[in-house]
Amino acid sequence: MTQPAAEKLDELGEEPTELKRVMGPKLLLLFIVGDILGTGVYALTGQVAAEVGGAAWAPFIVAFAIALITAFSYLELVTKYPQAAGAALYTHKAFGIHFLTFIVCFAVMCSGITSASTAARAVGSNLLVGFGVDEPSTWTVVAVALVFMALVAAVNLRGVGESVKANIVLTIVELSGLLFIILVGIFAAFGGNADFSRVMVFESPGDKNAFLAVTAATALAFFAMVGFEDAVNMAEETHDPVKNFPRMMITGIGITGVIYVLVAIFTVAIVPVGELGASDTPLTLVVERALPGFPIGSIFPFITIFAVANSALINMLMASRLLYGMAKQKVLPPFLGRVSPQRRTPTAAIVFTTFIALGLIVLVTLQEESGVIAALGGTTSLLLLAVFTIVNVAVLKLRSNIVDRRHFVAPTVLPILGALLCAFFVGPWTGRDPLQYQIAGWLLLIGVVLWFVTWAFNRPDPTKITDPNALSEREGGVN
């Protein structure tokens, strides 16, 4: 006997949406893996080794554990509320405070756009180097970055199906680059060119004790583990999200965690820590040391291009869906919720986030000598750790809000532990560059100003909900 449509939707966790569902479990897994891999590990391994010596694998394991714990909270919430907007939606439903929801939304959007803008500049630099332009001018790099970002927007506007297909290709290439490093490490180990005794040596700079050194290194390594949270913003474009998200997110984080630890172990075993810490391209050093004569210098710039291009694509996908979801929740102006009737993509949100990214690329270039570019990666992880703290608390707050659907439930101890750990790694005792706090502070100040603008925009129209309690009642949230 055929079930009523409403029951089918409930059974699959597929709530009605204007967006197009194209992502099955395999595509979702590739999306998660591609987003986490990104560009972090290509450059961070040397910086992490500089903090803790040969035990560079340890901070990656700690960062992996924090990410996995927080992922359990995201899984409970995305299967309970399988809608676009992710952390901002969960914050809104848990606390019903328009200002807090807006700031969380803005922080996540900033983390995505800063990451995508940095990736676009990296694409420009590596593309020119790959084609033999050894010292391109700053504005030449910017011009290539702007064209690349416009291309990302075109793919995004074309449709989520096309975006996901591009993600598949880019993920396979960047994954191949890291697997190649692991194979090179295995080859070096059998050839006697690796010293695994270095892997167990702990060395910290200055007077740092082991705890502070690992804390500082974990704060660095965590940037390589962020990305899993972007996937929940694609819930309305995923088939059967209640079933597929738990399996694919845990598997994706597990795959990337194993790859990172293996890369860290082989990197330290092949190249001395001092050389790693002084290099901006530590993985290139690994290949040059293990395979002398291999033309890695002409290959890796293009592998890096694929890695950073994937980061930019996924982050812009996330940012646009976040704004779309929040516009549908009446937290942002409704024009950001407009969808193309032909392509079923959030057109207004894509255009809006693209213009912000283009402006940020130019702005960052003007501040290049101040160290802003180097601090953007840390700022991204700082903002997300603060958001993760709120999400872990939101899980516990929303336990009293019962939904008429079976969903994933995280063990209670995990969101508690996740909130404490994420809050800890937000603090200055982690050894973060103070510039990261300055950038985050200015971004959040801009967010506060925009909140007042949004509030003023919504206030004159009685059809728009501005009262948090009324908003919660309207959407079935908690009061």
Coordinates of C-alpha atoms in Angstrom, one line a residue:
M1 CA 0.0 0.0 0.0
T2 CA 1.3 3.5 -0.9
Q3 CA 2.3 5.7 1.9
P4 CA 1.0 9.3 2.1
A5 CA 3.6 11.8 0.7
A6 CA 4.1 13.4 4.1
E7 CA 5.1 10.0 5.6
K8 CA 7.5 9.3 2.8
L9 CA 9.2 12.7 3.4
D10 CA 9.4 12.0 7.1
E11 CA 10.8 8.5 6.5
L12 CA 13.6 9.7 4.3
G13 CA 14.3 12.9 6.2
E14 CA 13.7 14.8 3.0
E15 CA 11.7 17.9 3.9
P16 CA 10.1 20.0 1.0
T17 CA 12.7 22.3 -0.6
E18 CA 13.1 24.5 -3.6
L19 CA 16.6 23.2 -4.1
K20 CA 17.5 20.2 -6.2
R21 CA 18.5 16.9 -4.5
V22 CA 21.5 15.4 -6.3
M23 CA 23.8 14.1 -3.6
G24 CA 23.7 10.4 -2.7
P25 CA 26.0 8.7 -0.1
K26 CA 29.0 8.4 -2.4
L27 CA 28.9 12.1 -3.6
L28 CA 28.3 13.2 0.0
L29 CA 31.4 11.2 1.1
L30 CA 33.5 12.8 -1.6
F31 CA 32.2 16.2 -0.7
I32 CA 33.2 15.8 2.9
V33 CA 36.6 14.3 2.1
G34 CA 37.4 16.9 -0.5
D35 CA 36.4 19.7 1.9
I36 CA 38.5 18.5 4.8
L37 CA 41.6 17.7 2.7
G38 CA 41.8 21.1 1.2
T39 CA 45.2 22.8 1.3
G40 CA 46.0 22.7 5.0
V41 CA 48.1 19.6 5.1
Y42 CA 50.2 20.7 2.1
A43 CA 51.6 23.5 4.1
L44 CA 50.9 22.8 7.8
T45 CA 53.0 19.7 8.3
G46 CA 56.2 21.7 8.5
Q47 CA 54.7 24.3 10.9
V48 CA 53.3 21.6 13.2
A49 CA 56.7 19.8 13.2
A50 CA 58.4 23.1 14.2
E51 CA 56.2 23.2 17.3
V52 CA 56.6 19.6 18.5
G53 CA 59.4 18.1 16.6
G54 CA 59.2 14.5 15.2
A55 CA 55.9 13.9 17.1
A56 CA 54.1 16.0 14.4
W57 CA 51.5 13.2 14.2
A58 CA 50.3 13.8 17.7
P59 CA 48.6 17.2 17.2
F60 CA 46.8 15.8 14.1
I61 CA 45.4 13.0 16.2
V62 CA 44.2 15.5 18.8
A63 CA 42.7 17.7 16.1
F64 CA 41.0 14.6 14.6
A65 CA 39.5 13.7 18.0
I66 CA 38.1 17.2 18.5
A67 CA 36.6 17.2 15.0
L68 CA 35.1 13.8 15.4
I69 CA 33.5 14.7 18.8
T70 CA 32.0 17.8 17.3
A71 CA 30.9 15.9 14.2
F72 CA 28.6 13.7 16.5
S73 CA 26.8 16.9 17.6
Y74 CA 26.4 18.0 14.0
L75 CA 25.1 14.6 13.1
E76 CA 22.4 14.7 15.8
L77 CA 21.3 18.1 14.6
V78 CA 21.4 17.6 10.8
T79 CA 19.3 14.4 11.1
K80 CA 16.9 16.1 13.5
Y81 CA 16.6 19.3 11.3
P82 CA 17.7 18.3 7.7
Q83 CA 17.6 21.8 6.4
A84 CA 20.1 24.2 4.9
A85 CA 21.9 26.8 7.1
G86 CA 23.7 24.4 9.5
A87 CA 25.1 25.9 12.7
A88 CA 23.1 29.1 12.3
L89 CA 19.9 27.1 12.1
Y90 CA 20.8 25.0 15.1
T91 CA 21.7 28.1 17.1
H92 CA 18.4 29.8 16.1
K93 CA 16.3 26.8 17.2
A94 CA 18.2 26.3 20.4
F95 CA 18.3 29.8 21.7
G96 CA 15.8 31.9 19.6
I97 CA 18.0 35.0 19.9
H98 CA 18.1 36.8 16.5
F99 CA 21.4 38.6 17.3
L100 CA 23.2 35.4 18.3
T101 CA 21.9 33.5 15.2
F102 CA 22.9 36.3 12.9
I103 CA 26.5 36.5 14.4
V104 CA 26.9 32.7 14.1
C105 CA 25.6 32.9 10.5
F106 CA 28.0 35.7 9.8
A107 CA 31.0 34.0 11.5
V108 CA 30.5 30.7 9.5
M109 CA 30.0 32.7 6.3
C110 CA 33.2 34.7 7.0
S111 CA 35.1 31.4 7.6
G112 CA 34.0 30.1 4.3
I113 CA 34.6 33.2 2.3
T114 CA 38.0 34.0 3.8
S115 CA 39.1 30.4 3.1
A116 CA 37.8 30.6 -0.5
S117 CA 39.4 34.0 -1.1
T118 CA 42.7 32.7 0.3
A119 CA 42.4 29.6 -1.9
A120 CA 41.7 31.8 -5.0
R121 CA 44.9 33.8 -4.5
A122 CA 46.8 30.5 -4.0
V123 CA 45.3 29.3 -7.3
G124 CA 46.6 32.4 -9.0
S125 CA 50.1 32.1 -7.6
N126 CA 50.5 28.4 -8.3
L127 CA 49.0 28.6 -11.8
L128 CA 51.5 31.3 -12.8
V129 CA 54.4 29.4 -11.2
G130 CA 53.2 26.2 -12.9
F131 CA 53.4 27.9 -16.3
G132 CA 56.9 29.3 -15.7
V133 CA 56.2 32.7 -14.3
D134 CA 58.6 32.6 -11.4
E135 CA 58.0 36.1 -9.9
P136 CA 54.5 37.3 -11.0
S137 CA 53.4 40.7 -9.9
T138 CA 50.9 40.9 -7.1
W139 CA 48.2 42.4 -9.3
T140 CA 48.8 39.7 -11.9
V141 CA 48.1 37.1 -9.2
V142 CA 45.0 39.0 -8.1
A143 CA 43.7 39.2 -11.7
V144 CA 44.0 35.4 -12.1
A145 CA 42.3 35.0 -8.6
L146 CA 39.4 37.2 -9.6
V147 CA 38.8 35.3 -12.8
F148 CA 39.0 32.0 -11.0
M149 CA 36.5 33.2 -8.4
A150 CA 34.1 34.3 -11.2
L151 CA 34.5 30.8 -12.7
V152 CA 33.6 29.2 -9.4
A153 CA 30.5 31.4 -9.3
A154 CA 29.6 30.3 -12.8
V155 CA 29.8 26.6 -11.8
N156 CA 27.8 27.3 -8.7
L157 CA 25.1 29.1 -10.6
R158 CA 25.0 26.4 -13.3
G159 CA 23.7 23.9 -10.7
V160 CA 24.6 21.8 -7.7
G161 CA 24.9 18.8 -10.0
E162 CA 27.7 20.5 -12.0
S163 CA 29.3 21.7 -8.8
V164 CA 29.3 18.2 -7.3
K165 CA 30.8 16.8 -10.5
A166 CA 33.6 19.3 -10.4
N167 CA 34.1 18.5 -6.7
I168 CA 34.6 14.8 -7.6
V169 CA 37.4 15.5 -10.1
L170 CA 39.1 18.0 -7.8
T171 CA 38.9 15.6 -4.8
I172 CA 40.3 12.7 -6.7
V173 CA 43.3 14.8 -7.8
E174 CA 44.1 16.2 -4.3
L175 CA 43.6 12.8 -2.7
S176 CA 46.0 11.3 -5.3
G177 CA 48.6 13.9 -4.3
L178 CA 48.5 12.9 -0.6
L179 CA 48.4 9.1 -1.4
F180 CA 51.5 9.7 -3.6
I181 CA 53.3 11.1 -0.6
I182 CA 52.3 8.1 1.5
L183 CA 53.6 5.7 -1.3
V184 CA 56.8 7.7 -1.5
G185 CA 57.2 7.3 2.3
I186 CA 56.7 3.5 2.0
F187 CA 59.2 3.4 -0.8
A188 CA 61.7 5.3 1.2
A189 CA 61.1 3.1 4.2
F190 CA 61.9 -0.1 2.3
G191 CA 64.9 1.6 0.6
G192 CA 66.4 2.6 4.0
N193 CA 66.0 6.3 3.4
A194 CA 63.6 7.0 6.3
D195 CA 64.6 7.3 10.0
F196 CA 61.5 6.4 12.0
S197 CA 63.3 7.0 15.3
R198 CA 62.7 10.7 14.7
V199 CA 58.9 10.1 14.8
M200 CA 59.0 9.6 18.6
V201 CA 61.2 12.6 19.4
F202 CA 59.4 15.5 21.0
E203 CA 61.1 18.9 20.6
S204 CA 59.5 22.2 21.5
P205 CA 60.8 25.7 20.8
G206 CA 61.9 28.0 23.6
D207 CA 60.7 27.2 27.1
K208 CA 57.4 25.6 26.2
N209 CA 56.5 22.4 28.0
A210 CA 54.9 19.5 26.3
F211 CA 51.3 20.5 27.0
L212 CA 51.7 24.0 25.7
A213 CA 53.6 22.9 22.6
V214 CA 51.0 20.2 21.7
T215 CA 48.2 22.8 22.4
A216 CA 49.9 25.3 20.0
A217 CA 50.5 22.7 17.4
T218 CA 46.9 21.4 17.6
A219 CA 45.6 24.9 17.1
L220 CA 47.6 24.9 13.8
A221 CA 46.6 21.3 12.8
F222 CA 42.9 21.9 13.4
F223 CA 42.8 24.1 10.3
A224 CA 43.5 20.9 8.3
M225 CA 40.5 19.2 9.9
V226 CA 37.8 21.8 9.4
G227 CA 35.4 21.3 6.5
F228 CA 33.1 18.5 7.7
E229 CA 30.7 21.1 9.0
D230 CA 30.2 22.5 5.5
A231 CA 28.3 19.4 4.4
V232 CA 25.3 20.0 6.7
N233 CA 24.6 23.2 4.7
M234 CA 23.9 20.8 1.8
A235 CA 21.2 18.9 3.6
E236 CA 18.4 20.1 1.3
E237 CA 20.4 18.9 -1.7
T238 CA 21.2 15.4 -0.3
H239 CA 19.0 12.3 -0.7
D240 CA 17.9 10.8 2.5
P241 CA 20.1 12.9 4.8
V242 CA 18.9 11.2 8.0
K243 CA 20.3 7.9 6.8
N244 CA 23.3 9.1 4.8
F245 CA 24.9 11.8 6.9
P246 CA 26.0 9.7 9.9
R247 CA 27.7 7.0 7.9
M248 CA 29.4 9.3 5.4
M249 CA 30.5 12.0 7.8
I250 CA 32.2 9.6 10.2
T251 CA 33.8 7.7 7.3
G252 CA 35.0 10.9 5.7
I253 CA 36.6 12.2 8.9
G254 CA 38.2 8.8 9.5
I255 CA 39.7 8.6 6.1
T256 CA 41.2 12.1 6.2
G257 CA 42.5 11.6 9.8
V258 CA 44.4 8.4 8.8
I259 CA 45.8 10.2 5.7
Y260 CA 47.0 13.1 7.8
V261 CA 48.7 11.0 10.4
L262 CA 50.5 8.8 7.8
V263 CA 51.6 11.9 5.9
A264 CA 53.0 13.5 9.1
I265 CA 54.8 10.3 10.1
F266 CA 56.5 9.7 6.7
T267 CA 57.3 13.4 6.3
V268 CA 59.2 13.6 9.6
A269 CA 60.9 10.2 9.0
I270 CA 62.3 11.4 5.6
V271 CA 63.1 15.0 6.2
P272 CA 64.7 16.4 9.3
V273 CA 62.4 18.6 11.4
G274 CA 64.6 21.7 11.1
E275 CA 64.3 21.6 7.3
L276 CA 60.5 21.0 7.5
G277 CA 59.9 23.9 9.7
A278 CA 61.8 26.3 7.5
S279 CA 60.0 25.2 4.3
D280 CA 56.7 26.5 2.9
T281 CA 56.4 23.3 0.8
P282 CA 57.3 20.4 3.1
L283 CA 55.7 17.7 1.0
T284 CA 57.8 18.8 -2.0
L285 CA 60.9 18.3 0.2
V286 CA 59.7 14.7 1.0
V287 CA 59.6 13.7 -2.7
E288 CA 62.8 15.5 -3.5
R289 CA 64.6 13.6 -0.7
A290 CA 63.1 10.2 -1.4
L291 CA 63.0 10.4 -5.2
P292 CA 66.0 12.5 -6.4
G293 CA 65.5 13.7 -9.9
F294 CA 61.7 13.3 -9.9
P295 CA 60.2 16.5 -11.5
I296 CA 58.1 17.2 -8.4
G297 CA 58.6 21.0 -8.8
S298 CA 56.7 21.0 -12.1
I299 CA 53.9 18.7 -10.9
F300 CA 53.0 19.8 -7.3
P301 CA 52.0 23.4 -8.2
F302 CA 49.2 21.9 -10.3
I303 CA 48.2 19.3 -7.7
T304 CA 48.0 22.3 -5.2
I305 CA 45.8 24.2 -7.7
F306 CA 43.3 21.3 -7.7
A307 CA 43.4 21.1 -3.9
V308 CA 42.8 24.9 -3.3
A309 CA 40.3 25.1 -6.2
N310 CA 38.2 22.4 -4.4
S311 CA 38.4 24.3 -1.2
A312 CA 37.2 27.5 -2.9
L313 CA 34.3 25.7 -4.7
I314 CA 33.1 23.9 -1.6
N315 CA 33.3 27.0 0.7
M316 CA 31.4 29.1 -1.8
L317 CA 28.8 26.4 -2.1
M318 CA 28.5 26.3 1.7
A319 CA 28.4 30.1 2.1
S320 CA 25.6 30.6 -0.4
R321 CA 23.5 27.7 1.0
L322 CA 24.0 29.2 4.5
L323 CA 22.6 32.6 3.5
Y324 CA 19.8 30.9 1.5
G325 CA 18.8 28.8 4.6
M326 CA 18.9 31.8 6.9
A327 CA 16.8 33.9 4.5
K328 CA 14.2 31.2 4.5
Q329 CA 14.2 31.3 8.3
K330 CA 13.6 35.1 8.1
V331 CA 16.9 35.8 9.9
L332 CA 18.3 37.5 6.7
P333 CA 16.6 39.7 4.2
P334 CA 14.2 37.5 2.0
F335 CA 15.9 38.4 -1.3
L336 CA 18.8 36.2 -0.4
G337 CA 16.4 33.2 -0.5
R338 CA 15.6 33.6 -4.2
V339 CA 16.1 30.5 -6.3
S340 CA 16.5 30.1 -10.0
P341 CA 13.4 28.3 -11.3
Q342 CA 15.4 26.7 -14.1
R343 CA 18.6 25.6 -12.3
R344 CA 17.1 25.5 -8.8
T345 CA 20.1 27.1 -7.3
P346 CA 20.1 30.0 -4.7
T347 CA 21.0 32.7 -7.2
A348 CA 20.9 35.8 -5.0
A349 CA 23.0 34.2 -2.3
I350 CA 25.6 33.0 -4.8
V351 CA 26.0 36.4 -6.4
F352 CA 26.1 38.1 -2.9
T353 CA 28.8 35.8 -1.5
T354 CA 30.8 36.0 -4.7
F355 CA 31.0 39.8 -4.6
I356 CA 32.1 39.7 -1.0
A357 CA 34.9 37.2 -2.0
L358 CA 36.0 39.3 -4.9
G359 CA 36.3 42.4 -2.6
L360 CA 38.1 40.4 0.1
I361 CA 40.7 39.2 -2.5
V362 CA 41.5 42.8 -3.4
L363 CA 41.4 44.0 0.2
V364 CA 43.8 41.2 1.4
T365 CA 46.2 42.1 -1.4
L366 CA 46.3 45.7 -0.3
Q367 CA 47.3 44.5 3.2
E368 CA 49.7 41.8 2.0
E369 CA 52.8 43.1 3.8
S370 CA 50.9 43.2 7.2
G371 CA 50.7 39.4 7.5
V372 CA 47.0 39.3 7.0
I373 CA 47.2 36.5 4.4
A374 CA 49.2 34.2 6.7
A375 CA 46.7 34.8 9.5
L376 CA 43.5 34.1 7.6
G377 CA 43.8 30.3 7.9
G378 CA 44.1 30.6 11.7
T379 CA 41.3 33.1 11.8
T380 CA 39.1 30.6 9.9
S381 CA 39.7 27.9 12.5
L382 CA 39.3 30.4 15.4
L383 CA 35.9 31.4 14.1
L384 CA 34.8 27.8 13.6
L385 CA 36.0 26.6 17.0
A386 CA 33.8 29.4 18.6
V387 CA 30.9 28.2 16.4
F388 CA 31.6 24.6 17.3
T389 CA 31.4 25.5 21.0
I390 CA 27.9 27.0 20.5
V391 CA 26.8 24.0 18.4
N392 CA 27.8 21.5 21.1
V393 CA 25.8 23.4 23.7
A394 CA 22.9 23.7 21.3
V395 CA 22.7 19.9 21.1
L396 CA 22.1 19.6 24.8
K397 CA 19.6 22.6 24.7
L398 CA 17.6 21.0 21.9
R399 CA 17.3 17.6 23.6
S400 CA 13.9 18.8 25.0
N401 CA 12.6 19.6 21.6
I402 CA 11.1 16.3 20.3
V403 CA 10.6 15.8 16.6
D404 CA 8.4 13.2 15.0
R405 CA 11.3 11.4 13.2
R406 CA 14.0 8.9 14.1
H407 CA 17.3 10.6 14.1
F408 CA 20.9 10.2 15.2
V409 CA 21.6 10.8 18.9
A410 CA 25.1 11.5 20.2
P411 CA 26.2 10.1 23.6
T412 CA 25.6 13.0 26.1
V413 CA 29.2 13.1 27.2
L414 CA 30.4 14.0 23.7
P415 CA 28.8 17.4 23.2
I416 CA 29.8 18.3 26.8
L417 CA 33.4 17.3 26.1
G418 CA 33.2 19.0 22.6
A419 CA 32.1 22.3 24.1
L420 CA 34.9 22.3 26.6
L421 CA 37.6 21.4 24.2
C422 CA 36.5 23.8 21.5
A423 CA 36.2 26.6 24.0
F424 CA 39.7 25.8 25.3
F425 CA 41.2 26.0 21.8
V426 CA 39.6 29.4 21.2
G427 CA 41.7 31.0 24.0
P428 CA 45.0 32.9 23.6
W429 CA 46.8 30.3 25.7
T430 CA 47.0 28.2 22.5
G431 CA 49.8 30.5 21.2
R432 CA 47.7 31.9 18.4
D433 CA 49.0 34.9 16.5
P434 CA 47.2 38.0 18.1
L435 CA 46.5 39.2 14.5
Q436 CA 44.0 36.3 14.2
Y437 CA 42.0 37.8 17.1
Q438 CA 42.2 41.2 15.5
I439 CA 40.9 40.0 12.2
A440 CA 38.1 38.0 13.8
G441 CA 37.2 41.0 16.0
W442 CA 36.9 43.3 13.0
L443 CA 34.8 40.7 11.1
L444 CA 32.4 40.3 14.0
L445 CA 32.2 44.1 14.4
I446 CA 31.1 44.3 10.7
G447 CA 28.6 41.5 11.5
V448 CA 27.1 43.6 14.4
V449 CA 26.7 46.6 12.1
L450 CA 25.0 44.4 9.4
W451 CA 22.7 42.9 12.1
F452 CA 21.5 46.4 12.9
V453 CA 21.0 47.0 9.1
T454 CA 19.1 43.7 8.8
W455 CA 17.0 44.5 11.8
A456 CA 16.1 47.9 10.4
F457 CA 15.3 46.3 7.0
N458 CA 12.9 43.7 8.5
R459 CA 11.3 46.0 11.1
P460 CA 8.9 48.1 8.9
D461 CA 7.3 45.0 7.3
P462 CA 4.8 43.4 9.6
T463 CA 4.9 40.2 7.5
K464 CA 8.5 39.6 8.5
I465 CA 9.1 38.1 11.9
T466 CA 11.6 40.0 14.1
D467 CA 10.7 38.7 17.5
P468 CA 12.7 35.7 18.5
N469 CA 9.9 34.1 20.5
A470 CA 7.4 34.5 17.6
L471 CA 10.0 33.2 15.3
S472 CA 10.5 30.0 17.4
E473 CA 6.8 29.4 17.6
R474 CA 6.3 29.9 13.8
E475 CA 9.1 27.4 13.0
G476 CA 8.3 24.8 15.6
G477 CA 11.5 25.6 17.6
V478 CA 11.9 25.9 21.3
N479 CA 10.7 28.8 23.3

